[in-house]
């Protein structure tokens, strides 16, 4: 069953019991700014499959029903033409050519129509594209009910993001392009959030002082995963440096000069989003104990080398984002000398999936996740479509995100220490 949309289509396989399927079998995305002929190509690709007639009971060869029908019609037409005196050297080739065209022409038209669409069928690719399609569909529906230019432009940008993602998934494996897929999903989520804010501000009354207060269960950067409590935004003193400290335990302990190592720290990193078993909570960021980097199922010696960098001169219980290590490694220029962080974090996610270590799996809001991926002194700018300006989120916002992660972690650690896994390799400590 094909579900046609303004941006493409979804193909569903409905079970025999009549229950609704959770995942489409195929997703097709139409080229942005499609013309009428290109939209007709969508209709062609989502037509009912052709009925075929087997040549023999034991043969796999078959012909289209339309080919057989055209062949029969052309035979009677040829006999009629011959009876009226038309030359056989004209009638017979035409009689043979008609069924050949009926058999081959649809395949050629399929190839031409696919030039204007990107089609994915692999399960992981369909799961990812379905999430993007749901966000984009909401944007398109919102724009259709409004005459605001910002909303129409958001729908156009969403179509381009969906097309780019489908193009990547059609031509590449999801594992090889997951970082680029994350970027596109991040932009689509941000776009959907801006559209929602624009609609809300359009219909909202002037805000009151009470309305400006953050709601329970939301952090300073938006809704947070279940279990989070709002954390107070750090307020920098005008006479002190505004750069946030790394860590964010409630009472960080100062380290003696001779204590170069603190193994009781945690690594926080973003990765390709996935959903929990019930399909309601997106997981896009994971926190593990530093010792999990020494697990034998993590690529070595890369994991041990990253562990070495992670534990140099830290506070006990400190949460170290991967972007902080990148900042310390000359903005990432020194990563090749340490290890392949992409492969190591991928192995850590697989370790968490297999329940071979303890982890804190998070579904951070869009801006919060972007701040975690940015360096400790970086700024993340988000465009506010309603106000027509950019809003900058900086180090203090990043500190607030890490403070909330720390509050959630403290509840878990108070009950039981994080288990890094079994069979850990010995650490490789080098001179700090």
Coordinates of C-alpha atoms in Angstrom, one line a residue:
X1 CA 0.0 0.0 0.0
X2 CA 1.4 3.4 -1.0
X3 CA 0.9 6.5 1.1
X4 CA 1.5 9.5 -1.2
X5 CA 2.5 12.8 0.4
X6 CA 3.5 16.2 -0.9
X7 CA 7.2 15.3 -0.5
X8 CA 7.2 11.7 -1.7
X9 CA 5.6 8.5 -0.6
X10 CA 5.8 5.7 2.0
X11 CA 5.1 2.1 1.1
X12 CA 3.6 -0.1 3.8
X13 CA 3.1 -3.8 4.1
X14 CA -0.1 -4.4 6.0
X15 CA -0.1 -7.7 8.0
X16 CA -2.8 -10.3 7.3
X17 CA -4.4 -9.6 10.8
X18 CA -5.1 -6.0 9.8
X19 CA -2.8 -4.4 12.4
X20 CA -1.0 -1.2 11.4
X21 CA 2.7 -1.6 10.6
X22 CA 5.3 0.4 12.5
X23 CA 7.9 0.8 9.8
X24 CA 7.4 1.4 6.1
X25 CA 8.9 -1.0 3.7
X26 CA 10.0 1.7 1.3
X27 CA 10.3 5.5 1.5
X28 CA 10.7 7.7 -1.6
X29 CA 11.5 11.4 -1.6
X30 CA 10.7 13.7 -4.5
X31 CA 13.2 16.2 -5.7
X32 CA 12.8 19.7 -4.2
X33 CA 10.9 22.2 -6.3
X34 CA 9.4 19.4 -8.4
X35 CA 7.7 20.3 -11.7
X36 CA 4.4 18.8 -12.9
X37 CA 6.1 16.1 -15.0
X38 CA 8.3 15.2 -12.0
X39 CA 5.2 14.9 -9.8
X40 CA 3.7 12.6 -12.4
X41 CA 6.8 10.5 -12.1
X42 CA 5.8 10.0 -8.4
X43 CA 2.4 8.8 -9.5
X44 CA 4.1 6.4 -12.0
X45 CA 6.4 4.9 -9.4
X46 CA 3.6 4.4 -6.9
X47 CA 1.2 2.7 -9.4
X48 CA -0.1 -0.8 -8.7
X49 CA 2.5 -3.5 -9.5
X50 CA 2.0 -5.1 -12.9
X51 CA 0.3 -8.5 -13.1
X52 CA 2.6 -11.1 -14.8
X53 CA 1.8 -14.4 -16.5
X54 CA 4.2 -17.3 -16.3
X55 CA 5.2 -18.8 -19.6
X56 CA 5.1 -22.3 -18.2
X57 CA 4.3 -23.9 -14.8
X58 CA 8.0 -24.7 -14.1
X59 CA 9.6 -21.7 -15.7
X60 CA 10.5 -18.4 -13.9
X61 CA 10.1 -16.4 -17.1
X62 CA 6.9 -14.4 -17.3
X63 CA 5.3 -11.6 -19.3
X64 CA 3.2 -8.6 -18.2
X65 CA -0.5 -9.1 -18.6
X66 CA -0.5 -5.9 -20.7
X67 CA 2.1 -7.4 -23.0
X68 CA -0.1 -10.4 -23.6
X69 CA -3.1 -8.2 -24.1
X70 CA -1.3 -6.0 -26.6
X71 CA 0.1 -9.1 -28.4
X72 CA -3.4 -10.4 -28.9
X73 CA -4.8 -7.1 -30.1
X74 CA -1.9 -6.6 -32.5
X75 CA -2.4 -10.1 -33.9
X76 CA -6.1 -9.4 -34.8
X77 CA -5.1 -5.9 -36.0
X78 CA -2.5 -7.4 -38.3
X79 CA -4.9 -10.0 -39.7
X80 CA -7.4 -7.2 -40.4
X81 CA -4.7 -5.0 -42.1
X82 CA -3.6 -7.9 -44.3
X83 CA -7.1 -8.6 -45.3
X84 CA -7.4 -5.0 -46.5
X85 CA -4.4 -5.4 -48.7
X86 CA -1.7 -3.7 -46.6
X87 CA 1.8 -5.1 -47.4
X88 CA 3.1 -7.8 -45.0
X89 CA 6.5 -6.2 -44.7
X90 CA 4.9 -3.3 -42.9
X91 CA 2.2 -5.2 -40.9
X92 CA 4.3 -8.0 -39.5
X93 CA 7.1 -5.9 -38.0
X94 CA 4.5 -3.6 -36.4
X95 CA 2.7 -6.7 -35.0
X96 CA 5.9 -7.9 -33.4
X97 CA 7.1 -4.5 -32.2
X98 CA 3.9 -3.6 -30.2
X99 CA 4.2 -6.4 -27.5
X100 CA 8.0 -5.8 -27.2
X101 CA 7.3 -2.1 -26.5
X102 CA 4.6 -3.0 -24.0
X103 CA 7.1 -5.3 -22.1
X104 CA 10.2 -3.0 -22.2
X105 CA 8.8 0.5 -22.1
X106 CA 7.5 0.5 -18.4
X107 CA 11.0 -0.4 -17.2
X108 CA 12.6 2.4 -19.2
X109 CA 10.0 4.8 -17.7
X110 CA 10.8 3.5 -14.2
X111 CA 14.4 4.4 -14.8
X112 CA 13.6 7.9 -16.0
X113 CA 11.1 8.5 -13.1
X114 CA 13.7 7.4 -10.5
X115 CA 16.0 10.2 -11.6
X116 CA 13.6 12.6 -9.9
X117 CA 13.3 10.6 -6.6
X118 CA 15.5 9.0 -4.0
X119 CA 14.3 5.6 -2.7
X120 CA 15.4 3.8 0.4
X121 CA 14.3 0.3 1.5
X122 CA 16.9 -0.9 4.1
X123 CA 15.4 -1.1 7.6
X124 CA 17.8 1.2 9.4
X125 CA 17.6 3.7 6.6
X126 CA 13.8 3.7 6.7
X127 CA 13.8 4.1 10.5
X128 CA 16.0 7.2 10.2
X129 CA 14.1 8.7 7.2
X130 CA 10.7 8.0 8.8
X131 CA 11.7 10.3 11.7
X132 CA 12.8 13.1 9.4
X133 CA 9.7 12.6 7.3
X134 CA 7.4 13.0 10.3
X135 CA 9.1 16.2 11.3
X136 CA 8.9 17.6 7.7
X137 CA 5.3 16.6 7.3
X138 CA 4.4 18.6 10.4
X139 CA 6.3 21.6 9.0
X140 CA 4.5 21.3 5.6
X141 CA 1.1 21.0 7.2
X142 CA 1.8 24.0 9.4
X143 CA 3.0 26.1 6.4
X144 CA -0.1 25.1 4.4
X145 CA -2.4 26.6 7.1
X146 CA -0.5 29.9 7.1
X147 CA 0.5 32.6 4.7
X148 CA 3.7 33.5 6.6
X149 CA 6.8 33.6 4.5
X150 CA 9.0 32.1 7.3
X151 CA 6.8 29.0 7.4
X152 CA 6.8 28.5 3.6
X153 CA 10.6 28.9 3.6
X154 CA 10.9 26.4 6.4
X155 CA 9.0 23.8 4.4
X156 CA 11.3 24.4 1.4
X157 CA 14.4 24.0 3.6
X158 CA 12.9 20.8 5.1
X159 CA 12.3 19.3 1.7
X160 CA 16.0 19.9 0.8
X161 CA 17.1 18.3 4.1
X162 CA 14.9 15.3 3.4
X163 CA 16.2 15.0 -0.1
X164 CA 19.8 15.2 1.0
X165 CA 19.3 12.6 3.7
X166 CA 17.5 10.2 1.2
X167 CA 20.3 10.7 -1.3
X168 CA 22.9 9.7 1.4
X169 CA 20.9 6.7 2.5
X170 CA 20.3 5.5 -1.1
X171 CA 24.0 5.6 -2.1
X172 CA 25.8 5.0 1.2
X173 CA 25.6 2.6 4.2
X174 CA 24.2 4.3 7.4
X175 CA 27.3 3.4 9.4
X176 CA 29.6 5.2 7.0
X177 CA 27.6 8.5 6.9
X178 CA 26.0 8.6 10.4
X179 CA 27.8 11.8 11.4
X180 CA 26.3 13.6 8.3
X181 CA 22.9 12.0 9.1
X182 CA 23.0 13.4 12.6
X183 CA 23.7 16.9 11.2
X184 CA 20.7 16.7 9.0
X185 CA 18.4 15.4 11.7
X186 CA 19.7 18.1 14.1
X187 CA 18.8 20.8 11.5
X188 CA 15.4 19.3 10.9
X189 CA 14.6 19.2 14.6
X190 CA 15.7 22.7 15.0
X191 CA 13.6 23.8 12.0
X192 CA 10.5 22.0 13.4
X193 CA 11.1 23.7 16.8
X194 CA 11.4 27.2 15.1
X195 CA 8.2 26.6 13.2
X196 CA 6.4 25.6 16.4
X197 CA 7.7 28.7 18.1
X198 CA 6.6 30.9 15.2
X199 CA 3.1 29.5 15.4
X200 CA 3.0 29.8 19.1
X201 CA 4.1 33.4 19.1
X202 CA 1.6 34.2 16.4
X203 CA -1.3 33.1 18.5
X204 CA 0.0 33.9 21.9
X205 CA -1.0 36.9 24.0
X206 CA 1.7 39.3 25.3
X207 CA 3.7 37.3 27.8
X208 CA 3.2 37.9 31.5
X209 CA 5.8 37.6 34.2
X210 CA 4.3 34.3 35.3
X211 CA 4.4 32.9 31.8
X212 CA 8.1 33.6 31.5
X213 CA 8.9 31.2 34.3
X214 CA 10.3 27.8 33.2
X215 CA 7.9 24.9 33.4
X216 CA 8.6 21.9 35.7
X217 CA 10.4 19.2 33.9
X218 CA 12.1 21.7 31.5
X219 CA 15.6 22.9 31.6
X220 CA 16.9 26.3 30.4
X221 CA 17.3 24.9 26.9
X222 CA 14.0 23.1 26.4
X223 CA 12.4 19.8 27.5
X224 CA 14.8 17.3 29.1
X225 CA 14.8 13.5 29.3
X226 CA 12.6 11.8 32.0
X227 CA 14.2 12.1 35.5
X228 CA 15.8 15.5 35.0
X229 CA 15.1 18.3 37.4
X230 CA 15.6 22.0 36.4
X231 CA 19.0 23.2 37.3
X232 CA 19.8 26.8 38.1
X233 CA 21.5 28.6 35.3
X234 CA 25.0 29.7 36.4
X235 CA 25.2 33.4 37.1
X236 CA 28.6 34.8 36.4
X237 CA 30.0 37.4 38.7
X238 CA 31.0 40.6 37.0
X239 CA 34.4 40.5 38.6
X240 CA 35.2 36.9 37.7
X241 CA 36.0 34.9 34.6
X242 CA 32.8 33.7 32.9
X243 CA 34.4 30.5 31.5
X244 CA 32.7 27.5 33.1
X245 CA 34.8 24.9 34.9
X246 CA 35.0 21.4 33.4
X247 CA 33.1 19.0 35.6
X248 CA 30.1 20.4 37.4
X249 CA 29.9 18.1 40.4
X250 CA 28.1 20.0 43.2
X251 CA 31.2 20.4 45.3
X252 CA 34.3 19.8 43.1
X253 CA 37.4 18.9 45.0
X254 CA 40.7 20.5 44.2
X255 CA 43.4 18.1 43.1
X256 CA 46.9 18.1 44.6
X257 CA 49.7 19.0 42.1
X258 CA 51.1 15.5 42.3
X259 CA 47.8 13.8 41.5
X260 CA 47.9 13.6 37.7
X261 CA 45.2 10.9 37.4
X262 CA 41.6 10.6 38.4
X263 CA 40.0 7.5 37.1
X264 CA 36.6 8.3 38.6
X265 CA 35.4 10.4 35.7
X266 CA 32.8 10.0 32.9
X267 CA 32.8 10.4 29.2
X268 CA 29.8 12.1 27.5
X269 CA 29.4 11.9 23.7
X270 CA 26.7 12.3 21.1
X271 CA 25.9 9.6 18.5
X272 CA 23.4 8.7 15.8
X273 CA 19.9 8.8 17.5
X274 CA 18.0 5.7 18.1
X275 CA 14.8 4.9 20.0
X276 CA 14.1 2.8 23.1
X277 CA 12.0 -0.4 22.9
X278 CA 8.7 1.3 23.3
X279 CA 9.7 3.8 20.5
X280 CA 8.8 6.9 22.6
X281 CA 12.2 8.2 23.8
X282 CA 14.9 9.2 21.4
X283 CA 18.5 8.4 22.6
X284 CA 21.1 10.7 21.1
X285 CA 23.7 11.1 23.8
X286 CA 25.4 8.6 26.1
X287 CA 27.5 8.8 29.3
X288 CA 29.8 6.0 30.4
X289 CA 32.5 5.5 33.0
X290 CA 36.0 6.3 31.8
X291 CA 37.0 2.7 32.5
X292 CA 34.6 1.4 29.8
X293 CA 37.2 2.7 27.3
X294 CA 39.4 -0.2 28.4
X295 CA 36.8 -2.8 27.5
X296 CA 38.2 -5.5 25.1
X297 CA 35.3 -5.0 22.8
X298 CA 36.3 -1.3 22.2
X299 CA 39.0 -0.7 19.6
X300 CA 42.4 -0.9 21.2
X301 CA 44.8 0.6 21.8
X302 CA 42.7 3.6 20.8
X303 CA 40.3 3.2 23.8
X304 CA 43.2 3.0 26.2
X305 CA 44.9 6.1 24.8
X306 CA 41.6 8.1 25.0
X307 CA 41.3 6.9 28.6
X308 CA 44.8 8.2 29.2
X309 CA 43.8 11.6 28.0
X310 CA 40.4 11.6 29.7
X311 CA 41.8 10.9 33.2
X312 CA 44.6 13.5 33.2
X313 CA 44.1 16.1 36.0
X314 CA 40.4 15.8 36.4
X315 CA 38.1 16.3 39.4
X316 CA 36.5 13.2 41.0
X317 CA 33.2 12.5 39.4
X318 CA 33.8 15.0 36.6
X319 CA 31.8 14.7 33.3
X320 CA 34.0 15.2 30.3
X321 CA 32.3 15.7 26.9
X322 CA 34.2 14.3 23.9
X323 CA 34.3 17.9 22.5
X324 CA 36.4 18.9 25.5
X325 CA 39.0 16.4 24.6
X326 CA 38.9 17.7 21.0
X327 CA 39.4 21.2 22.3
X328 CA 42.4 20.0 24.4
X329 CA 43.9 18.2 21.4
X330 CA 44.5 21.4 19.5
X331 CA 40.9 21.5 18.2
X332 CA 41.2 17.9 17.0
X333 CA 44.5 18.2 15.1
X334 CA 46.1 15.8 17.6
X335 CA 43.4 13.1 17.5
X336 CA 45.3 10.9 14.9
X337 CA 48.1 10.6 17.4
X338 CA 45.6 9.5 20.2
X339 CA 43.1 7.2 18.4
X340 CA 40.0 6.9 16.2
X341 CA 37.4 8.5 18.4
X342 CA 34.6 7.7 15.9
X343 CA 35.3 4.0 16.0
X344 CA 35.7 4.0 19.8
X345 CA 32.4 5.8 20.4
X346 CA 30.6 3.5 18.0
X347 CA 32.0 0.5 19.9
X348 CA 30.8 2.0 23.2
X349 CA 27.3 2.4 21.8
X350 CA 27.3 -1.2 20.7
X351 CA 28.6 -2.1 24.2
X352 CA 25.7 -0.3 25.8
X353 CA 23.2 -2.0 23.4
X354 CA 24.6 -5.4 24.5
X355 CA 24.3 -4.4 28.2
X356 CA 28.0 -5.1 28.7
X357 CA 28.5 -2.0 30.8
X358 CA 26.4 0.6 32.6
X359 CA 25.5 3.8 30.8
X360 CA 23.3 6.9 31.1
X361 CA 21.4 7.1 27.9
X362 CA 20.0 10.6 27.2
X363 CA 17.6 12.3 24.8
X364 CA 18.9 15.8 25.0
X365 CA 17.1 18.7 23.4
X366 CA 18.5 20.1 20.1
X367 CA 20.4 23.1 21.5
X368 CA 21.6 21.2 24.5
X369 CA 23.0 18.5 22.3
X370 CA 24.7 21.0 20.1
X371 CA 26.4 22.7 23.1
X372 CA 27.7 19.3 24.2
X373 CA 29.2 18.8 20.7
X374 CA 30.8 22.2 20.8
X375 CA 33.9 23.1 22.7
X376 CA 34.0 24.5 26.2
X377 CA 34.4 28.1 25.0
X378 CA 32.3 27.9 21.8
X379 CA 29.0 29.5 21.0
X380 CA 26.0 27.9 19.3
X381 CA 23.7 30.2 17.3
X382 CA 20.1 29.4 16.6
X383 CA 17.9 31.4 14.2
X384 CA 14.7 32.6 15.7
X385 CA 12.4 32.9 12.6
X386 CA 9.7 34.8 14.5
X387 CA 12.1 37.5 15.7
X388 CA 14.2 37.3 12.6
X389 CA 17.5 37.2 14.6
X390 CA 20.1 34.8 15.8
X391 CA 20.2 33.7 19.5
X392 CA 23.7 32.8 20.8
X393 CA 24.1 30.1 23.5
X394 CA 27.5 30.1 25.1
X395 CA 29.7 28.5 27.8
X396 CA 27.2 29.3 30.6
X397 CA 24.4 27.4 28.7
X398 CA 26.8 24.5 28.3
X399 CA 27.5 24.6 32.0
X400 CA 23.8 24.4 32.7
X401 CA 23.4 21.4 30.5
X402 CA 26.2 19.5 32.2
X403 CA 24.9 20.5 35.6
X404 CA 21.6 18.9 34.8
X405 CA 23.3 15.8 33.4
X406 CA 25.3 15.7 36.7
X407 CA 22.1 16.0 38.8
X408 CA 20.6 13.0 37.0
X409 CA 23.9 11.0 37.3
X410 CA 24.2 11.7 41.0
X411 CA 20.9 10.0 41.6
X412 CA 22.0 6.9 39.9
X413 CA 25.5 6.8 41.4
X414 CA 24.1 7.3 44.9
X415 CA 22.4 3.9 44.5
X416 CA 25.2 2.0 42.8
X417 CA 28.5 2.8 41.1
X418 CA 28.7 2.6 37.3
X419 CA 29.8 -0.8 36.1
X420 CA 32.4 -0.3 33.3
X421 CA 32.3 -3.9 32.1
X422 CA 34.3 -7.1 32.7
X423 CA 37.7 -8.1 31.5
X424 CA 39.0 -4.6 31.3
X425 CA 42.5 -4.1 29.9
X426 CA 45.2 -2.4 32.0
X427 CA 45.4 1.4 31.4
X428 CA 48.2 3.0 29.5
X429 CA 49.3 6.0 31.5
X430 CA 51.8 8.4 30.0
X431 CA 53.5 11.4 31.5
X432 CA 50.9 14.2 31.7

